[in-house]
Amino acid sequence: MASKHKILIVDDDADFAEAIASFLEANGYQVLQARDGSEGLRIAKAERPDLVLMDVMMRERTEGFFTIQEMRRRPELKDIPVFVLTSIYSQVPGFRITPEASWLAHDAFFAKPVNPAELLEKIRQFLDRPSAKEVNS
Amino acid sequence: MKVLRLAKDKLDLFASVLQQFGEVHAPVRQGEKFAFRRLSRWSEACLDYQRTILPPKKYFLPQRDTLFEYKEGQGYVPVIESADRRIILFGVHPCDIYGLNILDMVFTGKYVDPYYQARRKSIAIIGIDCTPDEHCFCRSMRADFVDHGFDLFFKDLGDRYQVLVGTALGDDMVLATGPLFEPATKEDFEEYKRRSSEKRKAFKLDVEIRDLPEIFEMEYDSTLWRELGERCLSCGSCSMVCPTCYCYDVVDEVRLGSREGRRTRSWDSCLFSTHALVAGGENFREGRPARIKFRYYHKQRGFVAEYGRPSCVGCGRCISACPVKIDISEVINKLRGMENVTA
């Protein structure tokens, strides 16, 4: 059941995070929010979300990249799927992340502005699989 | 050697992408000083630093290292702790890279140390140029410039870096970042030459090392050793912070009530009173004058005979760490009869 899944949004843009949170809550998900990478790690450790939606450019331009690496290093967080939601392409001309970028250790990538329907579809692919909860618990 | 340029405002992006090659470690502020640590965010990195408290040696020759474990019925179980941990040391100064090149002579030369060698293979080095302070004399020790021992080397050119690619791994790092790097220009080369000349002038300490082994030979019975021995506390700080001091002690730790244990090694210092203590209670360097003399003779004379150069790289750590302010540059100048000589 989707209603049992917890999604953590890590984004310093409160308006964007709130809009996505409302949309996800309306679709039956429980949503948590953090405004930077450190808070995101703290909440992830305490709440063990089923999925993290990670912004990249927060207090620092590459904060999301480093936060994902930190998650992957911590045994209790390393298996949580992470979707990257970022506007870095429009902010840093020429910088591109290849779809197979293993260094980013992410599960999906969305360039902002994000199409909510596409995001929801991807979330469902990850979380509404029969085994997703067991894998991440 | 491939020479490229990277705009400074792209360095954080480069460091992010670099994480595919391992954990990124860099100098991080620790109070008034600096220490190499793993970064949890890019802003923790202080690339415009003086020296770190401990040199990068700590990654390759940890303060305490398990060599193997042993158990009844199983015999010896080889252990090389964290050998598969891939690390990128970002921001290593030329003198410290030179220090690692010297450790290579010791640990990967005639007798190969598998623990050191395994870590040398799993740790990448990204060097960065620096500005000398009042304790630096790396230029005197010919360690202010390195042409090998790094995967990439960054030279500050103001709003950009000139980047030397030293190895195939370094080249892979550059390629993995896509269009961040650009070919260096003639303008970059001119700026590099200008800054290189400025750096040469910035050195305040100069130590003449040519004919130093001969001077040491002549001054073996100098009263200076007794004077230094009376000041020295035998704390071993100079050895601990030295990029090239590699003495270690080996201990068997048997678990009480069992038939198993492990053999460990940990940093030692020739300044410690037990360093030359052998079975039977004989101590070849019982007094502090003999021990401090030994340290100087090993670094400046014995190492030259064995490897063709002193093992000192002029990083200045022993000067800044000594609680009684014993200064190697002053010691050498006194031996030469050139007290209070500065560049």
Coordinates of N, CA, C and O in Angstrom, one line a residue, chain B residues 51 93-96 98 129-146 155 192-193 195-210 309-310 312-316 329 343:
Chain B
R51 N 50.8 23.9 6.4 CA 51.0 22.4 6.5 C 49.9 21.8 7.3 O 49.3 22.4 8.2
H93 N 50.6 18.9 -0.8 CA 51.7 19.8 -1.2 C 52.8 19.1 -1.8 O 53.0 17.9 -1.5
P94 N 53.6 19.8 -2.6 CA 54.8 19.1 -3.3 C 55.7 18.4 -2.3 O 56.2 17.3 -2.5
C95 N 56.0 19.0 -1.2 CA 56.9 18.4 -0.2 C 56.4 17.1 0.3 O 57.1 16.2 0.6
D96 N 55.1 17.1 0.5 CA 54.5 15.8 1.0 C 54.4 14.7 0.0 O 54.5 13.6 0.3
Y98 N 56.7 14.6 -2.3 CA 58.1 14.1 -2.2 C 58.4 13.2 -1.1 O 59.1 12.2 -1.2
D129 N 49.8 23.3 -5.5 CA 51.0 24.2 -5.1 C 50.7 25.0 -3.9 O 49.5 25.1 -3.5
C130 N 51.7 25.6 -3.3 CA 51.5 26.3 -2.0 C 52.4 27.5 -1.9 O 53.3 27.7 -2.8
T131 N 52.2 28.3 -0.9 CA 53.1 29.4 -0.6 C 53.8 29.2 0.6 O 53.2 28.8 1.7
P132 N 55.2 29.3 0.6 CA 56.0 29.0 1.8 C 55.7 29.9 3.0 O 55.5 31.1 2.7
D133 N 55.8 29.4 4.2 CA 55.8 30.3 5.3 C 57.2 30.3 6.0 O 58.1 29.8 5.4
E134 N 57.2 30.8 7.2 CA 58.6 31.0 7.8 C 59.3 29.7 8.2 O 60.5 29.7 8.5
H135 N 58.6 28.6 8.2 CA 59.2 27.3 8.6 C 59.6 26.5 7.4 O 60.2 25.4 7.5
C136 N 59.1 26.9 6.2 CA 59.3 26.0 5.0 C 60.7 26.2 4.4 O 61.2 27.3 4.2
F137 N 61.4 25.1 4.2 CA 62.7 25.1 3.5 C 62.7 24.0 2.4 O 63.8 23.4 2.1
C138 N 61.6 23.7 1.9 CA 61.5 22.6 0.9 C 62.3 22.9 -0.4 O 62.9 22.0 -1.0
R139 N 62.5 24.2 -0.7 CA 63.3 24.5 -1.8 C 64.8 24.1 -1.6 O 65.4 23.6 -2.5
S140 N 65.2 24.3 -0.4 CA 66.6 23.9 0.0 C 66.7 22.4 -0.2 O 67.8 21.9 -0.6
M141 N 65.7 21.6 0.1 CA 65.8 20.2 0.1 C 65.3 19.6 -1.3 O 65.1 18.5 -1.5
R142 N 65.2 20.5 -2.2 CA 64.8 20.2 -3.6 C 63.5 19.4 -3.7 O 63.3 18.5 -4.4
A143 N 62.5 19.8 -2.8 CA 61.3 19.2 -2.7 C 60.1 20.1 -2.9 O 59.0 19.9 -2.6
D144 N 60.4 21.3 -3.5 CA 59.4 22.3 -3.7 C 58.7 22.1 -5.1 O 57.7 22.7 -5.4
F145 N 59.2 21.1 -5.8 CA 58.6 20.8 -7.1 C 58.7 19.3 -7.3 O 59.7 18.6 -6.9
V146 N 57.6 18.7 -7.8 CA 57.6 17.3 -8.0 C 57.2 17.0 -9.5 O 56.3 17.7 -10.0
K155 N 48.1 23.8 -10.1 CA 48.9 25.0 -9.8 C 48.0 26.3 -9.9 O 47.3 26.5 -10.9
Y192 N 52.0 31.0 -15.2 CA 52.7 30.0 -14.3 C 54.1 30.4 -14.0 O 54.6 30.4 -12.9
K193 N 54.8 30.8 -15.1 CA 56.3 31.2 -14.9 C 56.4 32.4 -14.0 O 57.3 32.4 -13.2
R195 N 54.4 33.3 -11.6 CA 54.1 32.8 -10.2 C 55.2 31.9 -9.6 O 55.5 32.0 -8.4
S196 N 55.8 31.1 -10.5 CA 56.8 30.3 -10.0 C 58.0 31.1 -9.5 O 58.7 30.8 -8.5
S197 N 58.3 32.2 -10.3 CA 59.4 33.1 -9.9 C 59.1 33.8 -8.6 O 59.9 33.9 -7.7
E198 N 57.8 34.2 -8.4 CA 57.4 34.8 -7.1 C 57.5 33.8 -6.0 O 58.0 34.2 -4.9
K199 N 57.2 32.6 -6.2 CA 57.3 31.6 -5.1 C 58.7 31.4 -4.7 O 59.0 31.3 -3.5
R200 N 59.6 31.4 -5.6 CA 61.0 31.2 -5.3 C 61.5 32.3 -4.3 O 62.2 32.1 -3.4
K201 N 61.0 33.5 -4.6 CA 61.4 34.7 -3.8 C 60.7 34.7 -2.4 O 61.2 35.4 -1.5
A202 N 59.7 33.9 -2.3 CA 58.9 33.9 -1.0 C 59.5 33.1 0.1 O 59.2 33.2 1.3
F203 N 60.5 32.3 -0.2 CA 61.2 31.4 0.8 C 62.0 32.3 1.8 O 62.8 33.1 1.3
K204 N 61.7 32.1 3.0 CA 62.5 32.9 4.1 C 63.6 32.1 4.6 O 64.5 32.6 5.2
L205 N 63.5 30.7 4.6 CA 64.5 29.9 5.1 C 65.3 29.2 4.0 O 64.8 28.8 3.0
D206 N 66.6 29.2 4.2 CA 67.5 28.5 3.2 C 68.5 27.6 4.0 O 69.1 28.1 5.0
V207 N 68.5 26.4 3.6 CA 69.5 25.4 4.3 C 70.3 24.8 3.2 O 69.8 24.3 2.2
E208 N 71.6 25.0 3.3 CA 72.5 24.4 2.3 C 72.8 23.0 2.5 O 73.3 22.6 3.6
I209 N 72.4 22.1 1.6 CA 72.5 20.7 1.9 C 73.7 20.0 1.1 O 74.0 18.9 1.4
R210 N 74.2 20.8 0.1 CA 75.4 20.2 -0.6 C 76.5 20.0 0.4 O 76.7 20.9 1.3
R309 N 69.9 10.8 -1.3 CA 69.5 12.2 -1.0 C 69.0 12.1 0.5 O 68.7 11.0 1.0
P310 N 68.9 13.3 1.2 CA 68.5 13.3 2.5 C 67.0 12.9 2.6 O 66.3 13.1 1.6
C312 N 64.9 14.2 4.6 CA 64.2 15.4 5.0 C 63.6 16.1 3.7 O 64.3 16.2 2.7
V313 N 62.4 16.6 3.8 CA 61.8 17.3 2.6 C 61.6 18.8 2.9 O 61.1 19.5 2.0
G314 N 62.0 19.2 4.1 CA 61.9 20.7 4.4 C 60.5 21.2 4.6 O 60.2 22.4 4.3
C315 N 59.6 20.3 5.1 CA 58.2 20.8 5.2 C 58.0 21.7 6.4 O 57.0 22.4 6.5
G316 N 59.0 21.6 7.4 CA 58.9 22.5 8.5 C 58.1 22.1 9.7 O 57.9 22.8 10.7
S329 N 66.8 24.0 10.8 CA 67.6 24.9 9.9 C 68.7 25.5 10.8 O 69.9 25.7 10.3
A343 N 67.7 33.3 4.4 CA 67.8 33.6 3.0 C 67.7 35.1 2.8 O 67.0 35.7 3.5

